[in-house]
């Protein structure tokens, strides 16, 4: 099986190299419609699909086969849901932003502004949590010994 995967990867790599050298120049206005460009996108989509399917498959098999991992995963998903709920509560549906976007010609709603604010708040909260989880154990090691 391992040899078969290596052979397939070598063939895909050689095919991609041939397609790379057969690409039209960047100055060509019809470059996006070339056959080699389309075939490279097809290869990319196939490889992306294989990566997604294998990641989901092996992730679920590991999740269901390891004792206690399902409980940890549910705690993680619950924690993420709490962070999203807190972020949604902290975000505002600012009407001034909606009118400013409308004056620039971008149609939006207060719900969209609230969702964008929620996404930013989730990002900031998770960034702070990640930094704390990286820094705290290092500081603990420095001062405990």
Short mmCIF file of C-alpha atoms in Angstrom, two decimals:
data_model
loop_
_atom_site.label_atom_id
_atom_site.label_comp_id
_atom_site.label_asym_id
_atom_site.label_seq_id
_atom_site.Cartn_x
_atom_site.Cartn_y
_atom_site.Cartn_z
CA UNK A 1 0.00 0.00 0.00
CA UNK A 2 2.81 2.40 0.90
CA UNK A 3 4.58 1.76 -2.43
CA UNK A 4 1.35 2.35 -4.32
CA UNK A 5 0.83 5.71 -2.61
CA UNK A 6 4.42 6.74 -3.38
CA UNK A 7 4.02 5.79 -7.05
CA UNK A 8 0.76 7.75 -7.29
CA UNK A 9 2.38 10.78 -5.67
CA UNK A 10 5.33 10.60 -8.07
CA UNK A 11 2.97 10.42 -11.05
CA UNK A 12 0.96 13.39 -9.77
CA UNK A 13 4.16 15.35 -9.16
CA UNK A 14 5.47 14.65 -12.67
CA UNK A 15 2.11 15.54 -14.20
CA UNK A 16 2.03 18.78 -12.21
CA UNK A 17 5.57 19.64 -13.35
CA UNK A 18 4.61 19.08 -17.01
CA UNK A 19 1.49 21.22 -16.53
CA UNK A 20 3.53 23.92 -14.79
CA UNK A 21 5.89 24.27 -17.72
CA UNK A 22 3.02 24.28 -20.21
CA UNK A 23 1.23 27.20 -18.56
CA UNK A 24 0.75 30.28 -20.74
CA UNK A 25 2.50 33.52 -19.89
CA UNK A 26 0.99 35.88 -17.35
CA UNK A 27 0.53 38.54 -20.03
CA UNK A 28 -1.90 36.35 -21.96
CA UNK A 29 -5.49 37.57 -21.27
CA UNK A 30 -6.86 34.07 -21.91
CA UNK A 31 -4.43 32.37 -19.52
CA UNK A 32 -7.15 31.43 -17.07
CA UNK A 33 -8.96 29.47 -19.79
CA UNK A 34 -5.97 27.30 -20.71
CA UNK A 35 -6.33 23.54 -20.48
CA UNK A 36 -3.26 23.10 -18.30
CA UNK A 37 -4.56 25.64 -15.79
CA UNK A 38 -7.94 23.89 -15.63
CA UNK A 39 -6.30 20.49 -15.21
CA UNK A 40 -4.12 21.84 -12.39
CA UNK A 41 -7.27 23.06 -10.64
CA UNK A 42 -8.84 19.62 -11.11
CA UNK A 43 -5.78 17.97 -9.55
CA UNK A 44 -5.92 20.45 -6.68
CA UNK A 45 -9.60 19.74 -6.00
CA UNK A 46 -9.01 15.98 -6.09
CA UNK A 47 -6.07 16.22 -3.67
CA UNK A 48 -8.04 18.54 -1.40
CA UNK A 49 -10.98 16.12 -1.37
CA UNK A 50 -8.66 13.21 -0.53
CA UNK A 51 -7.08 15.23 2.29
CA UNK A 52 -10.45 16.26 3.75
CA UNK A 53 -11.96 12.77 3.55
CA UNK A 54 -8.89 11.12 5.08
CA UNK A 55 -8.64 13.72 7.86
CA UNK A 56 -12.30 13.31 8.77
CA UNK A 57 -12.17 9.51 8.52
CA UNK A 58 -9.03 9.03 10.59
CA UNK A 59 -10.12 11.71 13.05
CA UNK A 60 -13.43 9.99 13.70
CA UNK A 61 -11.84 6.55 13.94
CA UNK A 62 -9.35 7.87 16.51
CA UNK A 63 -12.13 9.72 18.31
CA UNK A 64 -14.33 6.65 18.58
CA UNK A 65 -11.57 4.12 19.30
CA UNK A 66 -9.70 5.93 22.09
CA UNK A 67 -11.22 5.77 25.55
CA UNK A 68 -12.15 9.18 26.95
CA UNK A 69 -11.51 11.07 23.71
CA UNK A 70 -15.20 11.50 22.94
CA UNK A 71 -15.72 13.14 26.34
CA UNK A 72 -12.77 15.50 25.74
CA UNK A 73 -14.08 16.36 22.27
CA UNK A 74 -17.52 17.18 23.64
CA UNK A 75 -15.94 19.42 26.32
CA UNK A 76 -13.97 21.19 23.58
CA UNK A 77 -17.05 21.69 21.42
CA UNK A 78 -19.02 22.90 24.46
CA UNK A 79 -16.24 25.35 25.34
CA UNK A 80 -16.22 26.68 21.79
CA UNK A 81 -20.01 27.05 21.91
CA UNK A 82 -19.70 29.05 25.15
CA UNK A 83 -17.05 31.31 23.58
CA UNK A 84 -19.29 31.87 20.54
CA UNK A 85 -22.29 32.66 22.75
CA UNK A 86 -20.28 35.13 24.84
CA UNK A 87 -18.87 36.72 21.68
CA UNK A 88 -22.34 37.07 20.19
CA UNK A 89 -23.54 38.74 23.36
CA UNK A 90 -20.60 41.15 23.37
CA UNK A 91 -20.97 42.14 19.72
CA UNK A 92 -23.18 45.05 18.82
CA UNK A 93 -25.46 45.61 15.85
CA UNK A 94 -24.19 49.12 15.32
CA UNK A 95 -26.53 51.07 13.04
CA UNK A 96 -23.80 53.63 12.34
CA UNK A 97 -21.70 50.97 10.65
CA UNK A 98 -24.66 49.96 8.47
CA UNK A 99 -25.22 53.55 7.31
CA UNK A 100 -21.48 54.06 6.71
CA UNK A 101 -21.33 50.91 4.60
CA UNK A 102 -24.43 52.01 2.69
CA UNK A 103 -22.80 55.36 1.95
CA UNK A 104 -19.88 53.45 0.41
CA UNK A 105 -22.22 51.42 -1.76
CA UNK A 106 -22.00 48.18 0.23
CA UNK A 107 -25.39 46.83 1.24
CA UNK A 108 -25.38 45.20 4.67
CA UNK A 109 -27.70 44.58 7.60
CA UNK A 110 -27.39 44.95 11.34
CA UNK A 111 -27.34 41.16 11.65
CA UNK A 112 -24.35 40.95 9.34
CA UNK A 113 -22.51 43.58 11.38
CA UNK A 114 -23.32 41.64 14.57
CA UNK A 115 -22.05 38.38 13.05
CA UNK A 116 -18.80 40.01 11.92
CA UNK A 117 -18.33 41.45 15.40
CA UNK A 118 -19.00 38.03 16.88
CA UNK A 119 -16.37 36.46 14.62
CA UNK A 120 -13.80 39.06 15.61
CA UNK A 121 -14.59 38.57 19.29
CA UNK A 122 -14.24 34.78 18.95
CA UNK A 123 -10.86 35.27 17.26
CA UNK A 124 -9.62 37.63 19.98
CA UNK A 125 -10.84 35.46 22.85
CA UNK A 126 -9.32 32.30 21.38
CA UNK A 127 -6.06 34.15 20.69
CA UNK A 128 -5.85 35.29 24.31
CA UNK A 129 -6.61 31.76 25.52
CA UNK A 130 -3.91 30.31 23.23
CA UNK A 131 -1.30 32.82 24.41
CA UNK A 132 -2.15 32.18 28.06
CA UNK A 133 -1.93 28.42 27.54
CA UNK A 134 1.51 28.82 25.94
CA UNK A 135 2.94 31.35 28.40
CA UNK A 136 1.55 30.09 31.72
CA UNK A 137 3.29 26.67 31.75
CA UNK A 138 6.62 28.34 30.89
CA UNK A 139 6.25 30.86 33.69
CA UNK A 140 5.20 28.11 36.08
CA UNK A 141 8.36 26.13 35.24
CA UNK A 142 10.55 29.20 35.78
CA UNK A 143 9.20 30.11 39.19
CA UNK A 144 8.39 26.69 40.67
CA UNK A 145 11.92 25.27 40.41
#
